[in-house]
mmCIF file with all atom_site columns, C-alpha atoms in Angstrom:
data_model
loop_
_atom_site.group_PDB
_atom_site.id
_atom_site.type_symbol
_atom_site.label_atom_id
_atom_site.label_alt_id
_atom_site.label_comp_id
_atom_site.label_asym_id
_atom_site.label_entity_id
_atom_site.label_seq_id
_atom_site.pdbx_PDB_ins_code
_atom_site.Cartn_x
_atom_site.Cartn_y
_atom_site.Cartn_z
_atom_site.occupancy
_atom_site.B_iso_or_equiv
_atom_site.pdbx_formal_charge
_atom_site.auth_seq_id
_atom_site.auth_comp_id
_atom_site.auth_asym_id
_atom_site.auth_atom_id
_atom_site.pdbx_PDB_model_num
ATOM 1   C CA . MET A 1 1   ? -57.308 -172.453 -6.512  1.00 47.00 ? 159 MET A CA 1
ATOM 2   C CA . LYS A 1 2   ? -57.624 -176.087 -8.346  1.00 47.00 ? 160 LYS A CA 1
ATOM 3   C CA . LYS A 1 3   ? -59.262 -174.980 -11.345 1.00 44.00 ? 161 LYS A CA 1
ATOM 4   C CA . LEU A 1 4   ? -56.774 -171.881 -11.466 1.00 42.00 ? 162 LEU A CA 1
ATOM 5   C CA . ILE A 1 5   ? -53.626 -173.997 -11.031 1.00 41.00 ? 163 ILE A CA 1
ATOM 6   C CA . ILE A 1 6   ? -55.003 -176.973 -13.525 1.00 41.00 ? 164 ILE A CA 1
ATOM 7   C CA . ALA A 1 7   ? -55.898 -173.701 -15.959 1.00 41.00 ? 165 ALA A CA 1
ATOM 8   C CA . ALA A 1 8   ? -52.270 -172.014 -15.780 1.00 41.00 ? 166 ALA A CA 1
ATOM 9   C CA . THR A 1 9   ? -50.464 -175.572 -16.499 1.00 39.00 ? 167 THR A CA 1
ATOM 10  C CA . LEU A 1 10  ? -52.943 -176.544 -19.325 1.00 39.00 ? 168 LEU A CA 1
ATOM 11  C CA . ALA A 1 11  ? -52.675 -172.757 -20.900 1.00 40.00 ? 169 ALA A CA 1
ATOM 12  C CA . ALA A 1 12  ? -48.517 -173.002 -20.325 1.00 38.00 ? 170 ALA A CA 1
ATOM 13  C CA . LEU A 1 13  ? -48.427 -176.495 -21.851 1.00 36.00 ? 171 LEU A CA 1
ATOM 14  C CA . ALA A 1 14  ? -50.694 -174.967 -25.111 1.00 36.00 ? 172 ALA A CA 1
ATOM 15  C CA . MET A 1 15  ? -48.640 -172.111 -25.547 1.00 35.00 ? 173 MET A CA 1
ATOM 16  C CA . THR A 1 16  ? -45.486 -173.573 -25.194 1.00 33.00 ? 174 THR A CA 1
ATOM 17  C CA . SER A 1 17  ? -45.475 -176.511 -27.151 1.00 34.00 ? 175 SER A CA 1
ATOM 18  C CA . ALA A 1 18  ? -49.153 -177.036 -28.525 1.00 35.00 ? 176 ALA A CA 1
ATOM 19  C CA . ALA A 1 19  ? -52.535 -177.719 -32.844 1.00 46.00 ? 177 ALA A CA 1
ATOM 20  C CA . MET A 1 20  ? -56.489 -177.755 -32.862 1.00 56.00 ? 178 MET A CA 1
ATOM 21  C CA . ALA A 1 21  ? -57.637 -180.411 -31.075 1.00 66.00 ? 179 ALA A CA 1
ATOM 22  C CA . ALA A 1 22  ? -61.352 -181.581 -29.372 1.00 71.00 ? 180 ALA A CA 1
ATOM 23  C CA . PRO A 1 23  ? -63.321 -178.345 -30.395 1.00 78.00 ? 181 PRO A CA 1
ATOM 24  C CA . ILE A 1 24  ? -65.829 -177.255 -27.661 1.00 81.00 ? 182 ILE A CA 1
ATOM 25  C CA . ARG A 1 25  ? -69.354 -178.636 -27.890 1.00 77.00 ? 183 ARG A CA 1
ATOM 26  C CA . ASP A 1 26  ? -71.919 -176.214 -27.709 1.00 79.00 ? 184 ASP A CA 1
ATOM 27  C CA . PRO A 1 27  ? -69.500 -172.826 -27.568 1.00 86.00 ? 185 PRO A CA 1
ATOM 28  C CA . GLN A 1 28  ? -71.419 -170.219 -25.255 1.00 89.00 ? 186 GLN A CA 1
ATOM 29  C CA . PRO A 1 29  ? -69.773 -166.614 -24.773 1.00 93.00 ? 187 PRO A CA 1
ATOM 30  C CA . GLY A 1 30  ? -66.991 -166.327 -21.957 1.00 93.00 ? 188 GLY A CA 1
ATOM 31  C CA . ASP A 1 31  ? -65.837 -169.961 -22.644 1.00 93.00 ? 189 ASP A CA 1
ATOM 32  C CA . LEU A 1 32  ? -62.326 -170.719 -22.630 1.00 95.00 ? 190 LEU A CA 1
ATOM 33  C CA . LYS A 1 33  ? -60.876 -174.095 -22.823 1.00 95.00 ? 191 LYS A CA 1
ATOM 34  C CA . ALA A 1 34  ? -57.355 -175.441 -23.539 1.00 95.00 ? 192 ALA A CA 1
ATOM 35  C CA . ASN A 1 35  ? -56.075 -178.773 -25.519 1.00 94.00 ? 193 ASN A CA 1
ATOM 36  C CA . ALA A 1 36  ? -52.975 -180.184 -25.036 1.00 94.00 ? 194 ALA A CA 1
ATOM 37  C CA . ASN A 1 37  ? -51.722 -183.190 -27.208 1.00 92.00 ? 195 ASN A CA 1
ATOM 38  C CA . TYR A 1 38  ? -48.890 -185.526 -27.015 1.00 94.00 ? 196 TYR A CA 1
ATOM 39  C CA . GLY A 1 39  ? -47.550 -187.062 -30.603 1.00 90.00 ? 197 GLY A CA 1
ATOM 40  C CA . PHE A 1 40  ? -46.955 -190.418 -30.887 1.00 89.00 ? 198 PHE A CA 1
ATOM 41  C CA . ASP A 1 41  ? -45.777 -192.215 -34.559 1.00 88.00 ? 199 ASP A CA 1
ATOM 42  C CA . GLN A 1 42  ? -44.745 -189.204 -35.951 1.00 87.00 ? 200 GLN A CA 1
ATOM 43  C CA . LYS A 1 43  ? -43.042 -188.395 -39.143 1.00 88.00 ? 201 LYS A CA 1
ATOM 44  C CA . GLU A 1 44  ? -41.114 -185.429 -40.322 1.00 87.00 ? 202 GLU A CA 1
ATOM 45  C CA . GLY A 1 45  ? -39.946 -185.743 -43.841 1.00 82.00 ? 203 GLY A CA 1
ATOM 46  C CA . GLY A 1 46  ? -39.305 -189.432 -44.443 1.00 81.00 ? 204 GLY A CA 1
ATOM 47  C CA . ARG A 1 47  ? -37.817 -189.663 -40.862 1.00 84.00 ? 205 ARG A CA 1
ATOM 48  C CA . SER A 1 48  ? -38.809 -190.609 -37.468 1.00 85.00 ? 206 SER A CA 1
ATOM 49  C CA . ALA A 1 49  ? -40.066 -188.150 -35.260 1.00 86.00 ? 207 ALA A CA 1
ATOM 50  C CA . LYS A 1 50  ? -40.023 -187.791 -31.559 1.00 87.00 ? 208 LYS A CA 1
ATOM 51  C CA . SER A 1 51  ? -42.759 -188.875 -29.533 1.00 87.00 ? 209 SER A CA 1
ATOM 52  C CA . ARG A 1 52  ? -43.326 -186.061 -27.114 1.00 89.00 ? 210 ARG A CA 1
ATOM 53  C CA . LEU A 1 53  ? -45.818 -183.448 -25.811 1.00 86.00 ? 211 LEU A CA 1
ATOM 54  C CA . THR A 1 54  ? -46.559 -181.662 -29.231 1.00 86.00 ? 212 THR A CA 1
ATOM 55  C CA . GLY A 1 55  ? -49.539 -180.387 -29.905 1.00 82.00 ? 213 GLY A CA 1
ATOM 56  C CA . GLY A 1 56  ? -52.687 -178.228 -28.542 1.00 89.00 ? 214 GLY A CA 1
ATOM 57  C CA . ASP A 1 57  ? -54.457 -175.142 -28.540 1.00 93.00 ? 215 ASP A CA 1
ATOM 58  C CA . VAL A 1 58  ? -56.285 -172.767 -26.644 1.00 96.00 ? 216 VAL A CA 1
ATOM 59  C CA . THR A 1 59  ? -59.522 -171.090 -27.826 1.00 95.00 ? 217 THR A CA 1
ATOM 60  C CA . TYR A 1 60  ? -62.127 -168.320 -25.976 1.00 97.00 ? 218 TYR A CA 1
ATOM 61  C CA . VAL A 1 61  ? -65.520 -167.831 -27.254 1.00 95.00 ? 219 VAL A CA 1
ATOM 62  C CA . LEU A 1 62  ? -66.033 -164.286 -28.094 1.00 96.00 ? 220 LEU A CA 1
ATOM 63  C CA . SER A 1 63  ? -69.949 -164.464 -29.459 1.00 95.00 ? 221 SER A CA 1
ATOM 64  C CA . ASN A 1 64  ? -72.718 -167.023 -30.499 1.00 93.00 ? 222 ASN A CA 1
ATOM 65  C CA . HIS A 1 65  ? -70.309 -167.122 -33.746 1.00 95.00 ? 223 HIS A CA 1
ATOM 66  C CA . TRP A 1 66  ? -67.226 -165.785 -33.358 1.00 97.00 ? 224 TRP A CA 1
ATOM 67  C CA . ASP A 1 67  ? -64.136 -167.174 -31.203 1.00 95.00 ? 225 ASP A CA 1
ATOM 68  C CA . ILE A 1 68  ? -60.539 -166.569 -31.539 1.00 97.00 ? 226 ILE A CA 1
ATOM 69  C CA . GLN A 1 69  ? -57.696 -169.113 -31.323 1.00 96.00 ? 227 GLN A CA 1
ATOM 70  C CA . TYR A 1 70  ? -53.881 -170.009 -31.440 1.00 96.00 ? 228 TYR A CA 1
ATOM 71  C CA . VAL A 1 71  ? -52.571 -172.710 -32.310 1.00 94.00 ? 229 VAL A CA 1
ATOM 72  C CA . ASN A 1 72  ? -49.292 -174.444 -32.021 1.00 92.00 ? 230 ASN A CA 1
ATOM 73  C CA . ASN A 1 73  ? -47.943 -177.250 -33.209 1.00 92.00 ? 231 ASN A CA 1
ATOM 74  C CA . TYR A 1 74  ? -43.760 -178.557 -32.255 1.00 90.00 ? 232 TYR A CA 1
ATOM 75  C CA . THR A 1 75  ? -42.174 -181.610 -34.210 1.00 89.00 ? 233 THR A CA 1
ATOM 76  C CA . LYS A 1 76  ? -38.769 -182.336 -33.226 1.00 88.00 ? 234 LYS A CA 1
ATOM 77  C CA . GLY A 1 77  ? -36.955 -185.157 -36.033 1.00 84.00 ? 235 GLY A CA 1
ATOM 78  C CA . ASP A 1 78  ? -35.388 -187.849 -35.321 1.00 78.00 ? 236 ASP A CA 1
ATOM 79  C CA . ASN A 1 79  ? -32.554 -187.372 -37.545 1.00 70.00 ? 237 ASN A CA 1
ATOM 80  C CA . ASP A 1 80  ? -29.223 -186.859 -35.340 1.00 62.00 ? 238 ASP A CA 1
ATOM 81  C CA . THR A 1 81  ? -28.090 -189.813 -33.110 1.00 58.00 ? 239 THR A CA 1
ATOM 82  C CA . LYS A 1 82  ? -26.968 -187.509 -30.994 1.00 61.00 ? 240 LYS A CA 1
ATOM 83  C CA . GLY A 1 83  ? -29.875 -185.533 -30.775 1.00 55.00 ? 241 GLY A CA 1
ATOM 84  C CA . ASP A 1 84  ? -28.121 -182.316 -31.043 1.00 63.00 ? 242 ASP A CA 1
ATOM 85  C CA . ASN A 1 85  ? -29.063 -181.402 -34.675 1.00 71.00 ? 243 ASN A CA 1
ATOM 86  C CA . ASP A 1 86  ? -32.482 -182.680 -34.858 1.00 80.00 ? 244 ASP A CA 1
ATOM 87  C CA . ASN A 1 87  ? -35.027 -180.768 -37.273 1.00 85.00 ? 245 ASN A CA 1
ATOM 88  C CA . LYS A 1 88  ? -37.753 -178.918 -35.625 1.00 88.00 ? 246 LYS A CA 1
ATOM 89  C CA . ILE A 1 89  ? -40.321 -177.275 -37.133 1.00 89.00 ? 247 ILE A CA 1
ATOM 90  C CA . ASN A 1 90  ? -42.449 -174.922 -34.730 1.00 92.00 ? 248 ASN A CA 1
ATOM 91  C CA . GLU A 1 91  ? -45.525 -174.115 -36.614 1.00 93.00 ? 249 GLU A CA 1
ATOM 92  C CA . ASN A 1 92  ? -47.792 -171.239 -34.925 1.00 95.00 ? 250 ASN A CA 1
ATOM 93  C CA . TYR A 1 93  ? -51.330 -169.773 -35.638 1.00 96.00 ? 251 TYR A CA 1
ATOM 94  C CA . LEU A 1 94  ? -53.546 -166.671 -34.401 1.00 97.00 ? 252 LEU A CA 1
ATOM 95  C CA . VAL A 1 95  ? -57.016 -167.303 -36.488 1.00 97.00 ? 253 VAL A CA 1
ATOM 96  C CA . GLY A 1 96  ? -60.341 -165.884 -35.601 1.00 97.00 ? 254 GLY A CA 1
ATOM 97  C CA . ASN A 1 97  ? -63.294 -168.717 -36.538 1.00 96.00 ? 255 ASN A CA 1
ATOM 98  C CA . TYR A 1 98  ? -66.644 -167.827 -37.370 1.00 97.00 ? 256 TYR A CA 1
ATOM 99  C CA . ARG A 1 99  ? -69.351 -170.528 -36.928 1.00 95.00 ? 257 ARG A CA 1
ATOM 100 C CA . PHE A 1 100 ? -71.850 -170.938 -39.619 1.00 96.00 ? 258 PHE A CA 1
ATOM 101 C CA . THR A 1 101 ? -73.910 -173.520 -37.508 1.00 94.00 ? 259 THR A CA 1
ATOM 102 C CA . PRO A 1 102 ? -73.025 -175.863 -34.511 1.00 90.00 ? 260 PRO A CA 1
ATOM 103 C CA . TYR A 1 103 ? -71.134 -178.229 -36.979 1.00 93.00 ? 261 TYR A CA 1
ATOM 104 C CA . LEU A 1 104 ? -69.410 -175.679 -39.466 1.00 96.00 ? 262 LEU A CA 1
ATOM 105 C CA . SER A 1 105 ? -67.228 -173.108 -39.289 1.00 96.00 ? 263 SER A CA 1
ATOM 106 C CA . ALA A 1 106 ? -64.320 -171.111 -41.491 1.00 97.00 ? 264 ALA A CA 1
ATOM 107 C CA . PHE A 1 107 ? -61.250 -169.686 -39.836 1.00 97.00 ? 265 PHE A CA 1
ATOM 108 C CA . ALA A 1 108 ? -58.094 -166.902 -40.978 1.00 97.00 ? 266 ALA A CA 1
ATOM 109 C CA . GLY A 1 109 ? -55.449 -165.755 -39.391 1.00 97.00 ? 267 GLY A CA 1
ATOM 110 C CA . GLY A 1 110 ? -51.814 -165.343 -39.298 1.00 96.00 ? 268 GLY A CA 1
ATOM 111 C CA . SER A 1 111 ? -48.788 -167.597 -38.804 1.00 95.00 ? 269 SER A CA 1
ATOM 112 C CA . TYR A 1 112 ? -45.011 -167.774 -37.650 1.00 94.00 ? 270 TYR A CA 1
ATOM 113 C CA . VAL A 1 113 ? -43.271 -170.823 -38.664 1.00 93.00 ? 271 VAL A CA 1
ATOM 114 C CA . LYS A 1 114 ? -39.804 -171.480 -37.158 1.00 91.00 ? 272 LYS A CA 1
ATOM 115 C CA . THR A 1 115 ? -37.595 -174.088 -38.808 1.00 88.00 ? 273 THR A CA 1
ATOM 116 C CA . GLU A 1 116 ? -34.297 -175.152 -36.985 1.00 86.00 ? 274 GLU A CA 1
ATOM 117 C CA . THR A 1 117 ? -32.183 -177.477 -39.474 1.00 82.00 ? 275 THR A CA 1
ATOM 118 C CA . TYR A 1 118 ? -28.704 -176.485 -40.931 1.00 77.00 ? 276 TYR A CA 1
ATOM 119 C CA . ASN A 1 119 ? -29.809 -173.313 -40.103 1.00 78.00 ? 277 ASN A CA 1
ATOM 120 C CA . THR A 1 120 ? -32.848 -171.447 -38.858 1.00 82.00 ? 278 THR A CA 1
ATOM 121 C CA . THR A 1 121 ? -35.600 -169.621 -40.565 1.00 84.00 ? 279 THR A CA 1
ATOM 122 C CA . LYS A 1 122 ? -38.548 -167.805 -39.441 1.00 88.00 ? 280 LYS A CA 1
ATOM 123 C CA . SER A 1 123 ? -41.502 -167.129 -41.463 1.00 91.00 ? 281 SER A CA 1
ATOM 124 C CA . TYR A 1 124 ? -44.398 -165.295 -41.224 1.00 93.00 ? 282 TYR A CA 1
ATOM 125 C CA . GLY A 1 125 ? -47.790 -165.906 -43.135 1.00 93.00 ? 283 GLY A CA 1
ATOM 126 C CA . TYR A 1 126 ? -51.394 -166.355 -43.320 1.00 96.00 ? 284 TYR A CA 1
ATOM 127 C CA . GLN A 1 127 ? -53.517 -169.648 -43.404 1.00 96.00 ? 285 GLN A CA 1
ATOM 128 C CA . VAL A 1 128 ? -57.341 -169.870 -44.280 1.00 97.00 ? 286 VAL A CA 1
ATOM 129 C CA . GLY A 1 129 ? -59.374 -173.021 -43.863 1.00 97.00 ? 287 GLY A CA 1
ATOM 130 C CA . LEU A 1 130 ? -62.783 -174.929 -42.789 1.00 97.00 ? 288 LEU A CA 1
ATOM 131 C CA . LYS A 1 131 ? -63.536 -176.812 -39.092 1.00 95.00 ? 289 LYS A CA 1
ATOM 132 C CA . GLY A 1 132 ? -65.992 -179.394 -38.583 1.00 95.00 ? 290 GLY A CA 1
ATOM 133 C CA . GLN A 1 133 ? -67.630 -181.229 -35.918 1.00 93.00 ? 291 GLN A CA 1
ATOM 134 C CA . ILE A 1 134 ? -70.290 -183.794 -35.283 1.00 94.00 ? 292 ILE A CA 1
ATOM 135 C CA . PRO A 1 135 ? -71.841 -185.521 -32.546 1.00 93.00 ? 293 PRO A CA 1
ATOM 136 C CA . LEU A 1 136 ? -71.416 -188.803 -33.103 1.00 93.00 ? 294 LEU A CA 1
ATOM 137 C CA . ALA A 1 137 ? -72.706 -190.552 -29.898 1.00 91.00 ? 295 ALA A CA 1
ATOM 138 C CA . ALA A 1 138 ? -73.619 -188.802 -26.261 1.00 89.00 ? 296 ALA A CA 1
ATOM 139 C CA . ARG A 1 139 ? -70.341 -188.083 -25.350 1.00 92.00 ? 297 ARG A CA 1
ATOM 140 C CA . TRP A 1 140 ? -67.956 -188.755 -28.506 1.00 95.00 ? 298 TRP A CA 1
ATOM 141 C CA . GLN A 1 141 ? -67.399 -186.690 -30.863 1.00 94.00 ? 299 GLN A CA 1
ATOM 142 C CA . GLY A 1 142 ? -65.824 -186.698 -34.251 1.00 96.00 ? 300 GLY A CA 1
ATOM 143 C CA . PHE A 1 143 ? -63.936 -183.240 -36.142 1.00 96.00 ? 301 PHE A CA 1
ATOM 144 C CA . ALA A 1 144 ? -61.864 -182.733 -38.702 1.00 96.00 ? 302 ALA A CA 1
ATOM 145 C CA . SER A 1 145 ? -60.145 -179.464 -40.483 1.00 96.00 ? 303 SER A CA 1
ATOM 146 C CA . VAL A 1 146 ? -58.249 -178.729 -43.249 1.00 97.00 ? 304 VAL A CA 1
ATOM 147 C CA . GLY A 1 147 ? -56.474 -174.814 -43.739 1.00 96.00 ? 305 GLY A CA 1
ATOM 148 C CA . VAL A 1 148 ? -54.152 -174.087 -46.479 1.00 96.00 ? 306 VAL A CA 1
ATOM 149 C CA . GLY A 1 149 ? -51.542 -170.800 -46.653 1.00 95.00 ? 307 GLY A CA 1
ATOM 150 C CA . ASP A 1 150 ? -48.169 -169.690 -48.133 1.00 92.00 ? 308 ASP A CA 1
ATOM 151 C CA . ASP A 1 151 ? -46.011 -171.327 -45.467 1.00 91.00 ? 309 ASP A CA 1
ATOM 152 C CA . VAL A 1 152 ? -48.160 -174.501 -44.757 1.00 93.00 ? 310 VAL A CA 1
ATOM 153 C CA . ASN A 1 153 ? -51.104 -176.347 -45.537 1.00 96.00 ? 311 ASN A CA 1
ATOM 154 C CA . THR A 1 154 ? -52.648 -178.505 -42.782 1.00 95.00 ? 312 THR A CA 1
ATOM 155 C CA . TYR A 1 155 ? -55.330 -180.752 -42.351 1.00 95.00 ? 313 TYR A CA 1
ATOM 156 C CA . GLU A 1 156 ? -56.527 -183.099 -39.361 1.00 95.00 ? 314 GLU A CA 1
ATOM 157 C CA . VAL A 1 157 ? -59.355 -185.651 -38.438 1.00 96.00 ? 315 VAL A CA 1
ATOM 158 C CA . GLY A 1 158 ? -60.103 -186.819 -34.862 1.00 96.00 ? 316 GLY A CA 1
ATOM 159 C CA . VAL A 1 159 ? -62.254 -188.266 -32.031 1.00 96.00 ? 317 VAL A CA 1
ATOM 160 C CA . GLY A 1 160 ? -63.217 -186.773 -29.102 1.00 95.00 ? 318 GLY A CA 1
ATOM 161 C CA . TYR A 1 161 ? -64.688 -188.354 -25.741 1.00 95.00 ? 319 TYR A CA 1
ATOM 162 C CA . ASP A 1 162 ? -66.494 -185.888 -22.996 1.00 94.00 ? 320 ASP A CA 1
ATOM 163 C CA . ILE A 1 163 ? -65.404 -187.599 -19.765 1.00 95.00 ? 321 ILE A CA 1
ATOM 164 C CA . THR A 1 164 ? -67.029 -184.821 -17.536 1.00 93.00 ? 322 THR A CA 1
ATOM 165 C CA . PRO A 1 165 ? -68.902 -181.755 -18.620 1.00 90.00 ? 323 PRO A CA 1
ATOM 166 C CA . ASN A 1 166 ? -65.355 -179.991 -18.117 1.00 92.00 ? 324 ASN A CA 1
ATOM 167 C CA . TRP A 1 167 ? -62.629 -182.622 -19.435 1.00 95.00 ? 325 TRP A CA 1
ATOM 168 C CA . ASP A 1 168 ? -62.230 -184.102 -22.717 1.00 94.00 ? 326 ASP A CA 1
ATOM 169 C CA . ALA A 1 169 ? -59.920 -187.170 -24.283 1.00 96.00 ? 327 ALA A CA 1
ATOM 170 C CA . HIS A 1 170 ? -59.617 -187.219 -28.061 1.00 95.00 ? 328 HIS A CA 1
ATOM 171 C CA . VAL A 1 171 ? -57.219 -188.840 -30.226 1.00 96.00 ? 329 VAL A CA 1
ATOM 172 C CA . LYS A 1 172 ? -56.484 -187.302 -34.152 1.00 95.00 ? 330 LYS A CA 1
ATOM 173 C CA . TYR A 1 173 ? -54.269 -187.442 -37.107 1.00 96.00 ? 331 TYR A CA 1
ATOM 174 C CA . ARG A 1 174 ? -52.958 -184.488 -38.193 1.00 94.00 ? 332 ARG A CA 1
ATOM 175 C CA . SER A 1 175 ? -50.444 -183.714 -41.564 1.00 94.00 ? 333 SER A CA 1
ATOM 176 C CA . SER A 1 176 ? -48.597 -180.338 -42.006 1.00 93.00 ? 334 SER A CA 1
ATOM 177 C CA . SER A 1 177 ? -46.977 -179.552 -45.507 1.00 93.00 ? 335 SER A CA 1
ATOM 178 C CA . VAL A 1 178 ? -44.725 -176.736 -44.499 1.00 92.00 ? 336 VAL A CA 1
ATOM 179 C CA . ASP A 1 179 ? -42.802 -175.044 -47.419 1.00 91.00 ? 337 ASP A CA 1
ATOM 180 C CA . VAL A 1 180 ? -40.337 -172.214 -45.988 1.00 88.00 ? 338 VAL A CA 1
ATOM 181 C CA . ASP A 1 181 ? -36.841 -170.950 -47.226 1.00 81.00 ? 339 ASP A CA 1
ATOM 182 C CA . ASN A 1 182 ? -34.498 -173.696 -46.067 1.00 74.00 ? 340 ASN A CA 1
ATOM 183 C CA . TYR A 1 183 ? -37.344 -176.222 -45.387 1.00 82.00 ? 341 TYR A CA 1
ATOM 184 C CA . ASP A 1 184 ? -39.714 -177.704 -47.975 1.00 86.00 ? 342 ASP A CA 1
ATOM 185 C CA . ASP A 1 185 ? -41.287 -181.281 -46.104 1.00 87.00 ? 343 ASP A CA 1
ATOM 186 C CA . ASP A 1 186 ? -44.350 -183.153 -44.496 1.00 90.00 ? 344 ASP A CA 1
ATOM 187 C CA . VAL A 1 187 ? -44.383 -183.227 -40.775 1.00 90.00 ? 345 VAL A CA 1
ATOM 188 C CA . LYS A 1 188 ? -47.475 -185.684 -39.793 1.00 92.00 ? 346 LYS A CA 1
ATOM 189 C CA . GLY A 1 189 ? -48.508 -188.210 -37.083 1.00 93.00 ? 347 GLY A CA 1
ATOM 190 C CA . TRP A 1 190 ? -50.688 -189.554 -34.464 1.00 95.00 ? 348 TRP A CA 1
ATOM 191 C CA . GLN A 1 191 ? -51.795 -187.527 -31.273 1.00 94.00 ? 349 GLN A CA 1
ATOM 192 C CA . VAL A 1 192 ? -53.465 -188.530 -28.293 1.00 95.00 ? 350 VAL A CA 1
ATOM 193 C CA . GLY A 1 193 ? -54.698 -185.352 -25.312 1.00 94.00 ? 351 GLY A CA 1
ATOM 194 C CA . MET A 1 194 ? -56.708 -183.653 -23.003 1.00 95.00 ? 352 MET A CA 1
ATOM 195 C CA . GLY A 1 195 ? -58.913 -180.816 -22.967 1.00 94.00 ? 353 GLY A CA 1
ATOM 196 C CA . TYR A 1 196 ? -60.096 -178.549 -20.306 1.00 95.00 ? 354 TYR A CA 1
ATOM 197 C CA . LYS A 1 197 ? -63.034 -175.813 -20.698 1.00 93.00 ? 355 LYS A CA 1
ATOM 198 C CA . PHE A 1 198 ? -63.228 -173.602 -17.672 1.00 91.00 ? 356 PHE A CA 1
#
């Protein structure tokens, strides 16, 4: 019951305010992992953005080479003194990942970006890219990804630490170049987080 509550909490955090974080080490078919991140030292355009729960992902391993992943990154700018009209950029991705090796994979899928600035815009598109991970020590791993799409180009780089076989912690730097109808700017900054593999 305790695992179910933890799983539901992490999945809800990732689904509602979740970006790729430390990937699954030695993925096996049936593995499910959820990550939730807290963003700090964030920038939205040339302005600062709020430090808040801002990123994460949920990954399900389908086979030895394939998995499916939902990613969401939500940034709230700090451009209004009252906080009523802060810019909000909500990036959502549903992608399939194909692992060429334990260290390199390619991904492709759909994107949905909602920007709330002086008006609200919703945009559907695609993103393709590469992800990599490499063991650095017994419990440490490095990871990075780059994605290109019609609405958003992203990259991130980070390091993860396995606390237990199921729990890990990570820190990463993430940048998105968002270009939709009413918004053309960069969203970037540092994120720390936790992940749990079921």
